[in-house]
Amino acid sequence: MKNFKKRWEITQNWQFIHIILGLIATLFSAYLISRVIINNFFEQNSIPYFFVLILGILIISFLIIKLTLWLFSKLYKRWGVTYRWELIAMFLVFAITGSTAGKLSDPLMELVGLDKTVVSGWIYWPVRILLIFPIYQVLLVFFGWIFGQFAFFKAFAIKMVSRIGLGFLFST
């Protein structure tokens, strides 16, 4: 356990929550991906289905963890984090923010009167993407604050908005 704490630069026990949440998110993502793939080949609720599903979850989890560790090595210095466990917190913030912004945009589109069944896809999707963008920026800073990474995500959101030409919104 000491080696694990040392490798991830964990100084307080509460910091384990980021690793636990990261593993839960990895397993859940692997489950969703495996289920979609395996549903095409096996009948649900059969013994082979569950066996292959578990095998798929393990393989995809392994691949996700390998990819994540590779990204950690690339982003550790670039993002200027102090501890490795902070990268897990940042990845969780990106995942939660993207999912939440996507989920919130659908009811907001219906509230505005632009339902998928009524409006052409050529209008619906560009408007939805334009609607998701400000929601994403606000949620990014909010979830960054919850995960203790407010300064990073505030700067990240400002940089993203500036890169698309809306930097004047933050000029003093």
Short mmCIF file of C-alpha atoms in Angstrom, two decimals:
data_model
loop_
_atom_site.label_atom_id
_atom_site.label_comp_id
_atom_site.label_asym_id
_atom_site.label_seq_id
_atom_site.Cartn_x
_atom_site.Cartn_y
_atom_site.Cartn_z
CA MET A 1 0.00 0.00 0.00
CA LYS A 2 2.89 2.36 0.71
CA ASN A 3 4.23 1.82 -2.81
CA PHE A 4 0.80 2.55 -4.27
CA LYS A 5 0.49 5.75 -2.23
CA LYS A 6 3.99 6.78 -3.23
CA ARG A 7 3.42 6.09 -6.94
CA TRP A 8 0.20 8.13 -7.04
CA GLU A 9 1.61 10.78 -4.67
CA ILE A 10 -1.20 10.30 -2.16
CA THR A 11 -0.55 12.14 1.07
CA GLN A 12 -4.03 12.00 2.62
CA ASN A 13 -6.42 9.03 2.78
CA TRP A 14 -9.33 11.07 1.35
CA GLN A 15 -7.40 11.31 -1.94
CA PHE A 16 -8.16 7.61 -2.55
CA ILE A 17 -11.70 8.65 -3.50
CA HIS A 18 -10.40 9.87 -6.87
CA ILE A 19 -8.81 6.51 -7.60
CA ILE A 20 -11.92 4.61 -6.50
CA LEU A 21 -14.19 6.83 -8.62
CA GLY A 22 -11.78 6.45 -11.55
CA LEU A 23 -11.94 2.66 -11.30
CA ILE A 24 -15.74 2.71 -11.03
CA ALA A 25 -15.95 4.97 -14.10
CA THR A 26 -13.56 2.68 -16.00
CA LEU A 27 -15.52 -0.46 -15.16
CA PHE A 28 -18.85 1.18 -15.99
CA SER A 29 -17.54 2.49 -19.32
CA ALA A 30 -16.11 -0.95 -20.13
CA TYR A 31 -19.47 -2.52 -19.23
CA LEU A 32 -21.39 -0.16 -21.54
CA ILE A 33 -18.99 -0.73 -24.45
CA SER A 34 -18.91 -4.50 -23.93
CA ARG A 35 -22.68 -4.71 -23.72
CA VAL A 36 -23.15 -2.88 -27.01
CA ILE A 37 -20.63 -5.10 -28.78
CA ILE A 38 -21.78 -8.39 -27.27
CA ASN A 39 -25.53 -7.75 -27.80
CA ASN A 40 -24.88 -8.19 -31.52
CA PHE A 41 -23.51 -11.71 -31.10
CA PHE A 42 -25.18 -13.37 -28.10
CA GLU A 43 -28.68 -13.78 -26.76
CA GLN A 44 -29.11 -11.79 -23.57
CA ASN A 45 -29.55 -13.60 -20.25
CA SER A 46 -27.68 -16.68 -21.38
CA ILE A 47 -24.62 -18.21 -19.72
CA PRO A 48 -22.26 -17.50 -22.66
CA TYR A 49 -23.53 -13.91 -22.75
CA PHE A 50 -22.53 -13.24 -19.13
CA PHE A 51 -19.19 -15.02 -19.53
CA VAL A 52 -18.28 -13.04 -22.64
CA LEU A 53 -19.60 -9.84 -21.06
CA ILE A 54 -17.32 -10.25 -18.04
CA LEU A 55 -14.38 -11.09 -20.30
CA GLY A 56 -15.16 -8.03 -22.43
CA ILE A 57 -15.37 -5.80 -19.36
CA LEU A 58 -11.96 -7.02 -18.18
CA ILE A 59 -10.31 -6.56 -21.58
CA ILE A 60 -11.81 -3.14 -22.25
CA SER A 61 -11.05 -1.97 -18.68
CA PHE A 62 -7.45 -3.01 -19.20
CA LEU A 63 -7.29 -1.06 -22.48
CA ILE A 64 -8.91 2.01 -20.92
CA ILE A 65 -6.45 1.93 -18.02
CA LYS A 66 -3.48 1.54 -20.41
CA LEU A 67 -4.70 4.50 -22.49
CA THR A 68 -5.31 6.56 -19.37
CA LEU A 69 -1.84 5.87 -17.97
CA TRP A 70 -0.33 6.82 -21.33
CA LEU A 71 -2.31 10.07 -21.26
CA PHE A 72 -1.15 10.68 -17.69
CA SER A 73 2.48 10.50 -18.80
CA LYS A 74 1.78 13.06 -21.55
CA LEU A 75 -0.38 15.46 -19.54
CA TYR A 76 1.36 15.40 -16.14
CA LYS A 77 3.87 18.12 -17.00
CA ARG A 78 1.78 19.85 -19.65
CA TRP A 79 -1.07 20.59 -17.26
CA GLY A 80 1.30 21.39 -14.40
CA VAL A 81 -0.36 19.20 -11.79
CA THR A 82 1.25 18.72 -8.41
CA TYR A 83 0.08 15.15 -7.74
CA ARG A 84 -0.78 12.27 -10.04
CA TRP A 85 -4.12 11.65 -8.35
CA GLU A 86 -5.16 15.12 -9.54
CA LEU A 87 -5.12 13.83 -13.12
CA ILE A 88 -7.77 11.28 -12.19
CA ALA A 89 -9.86 14.07 -10.69
CA MET A 90 -9.44 16.09 -13.90
CA PHE A 91 -10.43 13.17 -16.12
CA LEU A 92 -13.50 12.59 -13.94
CA VAL A 93 -14.46 16.26 -14.25
CA PHE A 94 -14.22 16.07 -18.05
CA ALA A 95 -16.29 12.87 -18.14
CA ILE A 96 -19.00 14.10 -15.78
CA THR A 97 -19.19 17.51 -17.44
CA GLY A 98 -19.54 16.13 -20.96
CA SER A 99 -22.20 13.63 -19.95
CA THR A 100 -24.16 16.18 -17.92
CA ALA A 101 -24.04 18.86 -20.63
CA GLY A 102 -25.26 16.34 -23.19
CA LYS A 103 -28.11 15.19 -20.95
CA LEU A 104 -29.18 18.76 -20.07
CA SER A 105 -29.20 19.95 -23.67
CA ASP A 106 -32.02 17.62 -24.78
CA PRO A 107 -34.68 18.97 -22.37
CA LEU A 108 -33.49 22.52 -23.05
CA MET A 109 -33.93 21.96 -26.77
CA GLU A 110 -37.48 20.78 -26.17
CA LEU A 111 -38.10 23.78 -23.90
CA VAL A 112 -37.03 26.09 -26.73
CA GLY A 113 -39.35 24.19 -29.08
CA LEU A 114 -36.72 22.41 -31.15
CA ASP A 115 -37.62 18.75 -30.85
CA LYS A 116 -35.84 16.09 -32.94
CA THR A 117 -39.11 14.93 -34.41
CA VAL A 118 -40.20 18.42 -35.50
CA VAL A 119 -37.02 20.10 -36.76
CA SER A 120 -34.64 18.96 -39.48
CA GLY A 121 -31.37 17.42 -38.30
CA TRP A 122 -29.53 20.15 -40.23
CA ILE A 123 -30.99 22.69 -37.82
CA TYR A 124 -31.35 20.56 -34.68
CA TRP A 125 -27.73 19.38 -34.29
CA PRO A 126 -25.93 22.70 -34.90
CA VAL A 127 -28.30 24.46 -32.48
CA ARG A 128 -27.84 21.70 -29.90
CA ILE A 129 -24.05 21.94 -30.18
CA LEU A 130 -24.25 25.72 -29.78
CA LEU A 131 -26.46 25.19 -26.72
CA ILE A 132 -24.15 22.57 -25.20
CA PHE A 133 -21.08 24.82 -25.40
CA PRO A 134 -22.05 27.43 -22.74
CA ILE A 135 -23.58 24.73 -20.54
CA TYR A 136 -20.32 22.78 -20.79
CA GLN A 137 -18.22 25.81 -19.81
CA VAL A 138 -20.27 26.53 -16.70
CA LEU A 139 -20.42 22.88 -15.66
CA LEU A 140 -16.70 22.45 -16.26
CA VAL A 141 -15.87 25.13 -13.72
CA PHE A 142 -18.57 23.89 -11.32
CA PHE A 143 -17.46 20.25 -11.34
CA GLY A 144 -13.83 21.39 -11.26
CA TRP A 145 -14.65 23.24 -8.06
CA ILE A 146 -16.35 20.15 -6.57
CA PHE A 147 -13.28 18.02 -7.34
CA GLY A 148 -10.86 20.65 -5.96
CA GLN A 149 -9.51 21.75 -9.35
CA PHE A 150 -11.25 25.12 -9.70
CA ALA A 151 -8.21 27.15 -10.77
CA PHE A 152 -7.24 24.71 -13.53
CA PHE A 153 -10.75 24.45 -14.99
CA LYS A 154 -11.43 28.18 -14.78
CA ALA A 155 -8.26 28.82 -16.79
CA PHE A 156 -9.13 25.94 -19.14
CA ALA A 157 -12.64 27.31 -19.80
CA ILE A 158 -11.33 30.83 -20.43
CA LYS A 159 -8.68 29.47 -22.80
CA MET A 160 -11.29 27.42 -24.70
CA VAL A 161 -13.64 30.38 -25.06
CA SER A 162 -10.76 32.62 -26.15
CA ARG A 163 -9.65 30.15 -28.83
CA ILE A 164 -13.02 30.31 -30.56
CA GLY A 165 -12.92 34.09 -30.63
CA LEU A 166 -15.05 34.92 -27.62
CA GLY A 167 -12.18 36.02 -25.40
CA PHE A 168 -13.64 39.52 -25.25
CA LEU A 169 -16.19 38.14 -22.76
CA PHE A 170 -13.42 37.82 -20.17
CA SER A 171 -11.37 40.95 -20.94
CA THR A 172 -11.09 43.50 -18.17
#
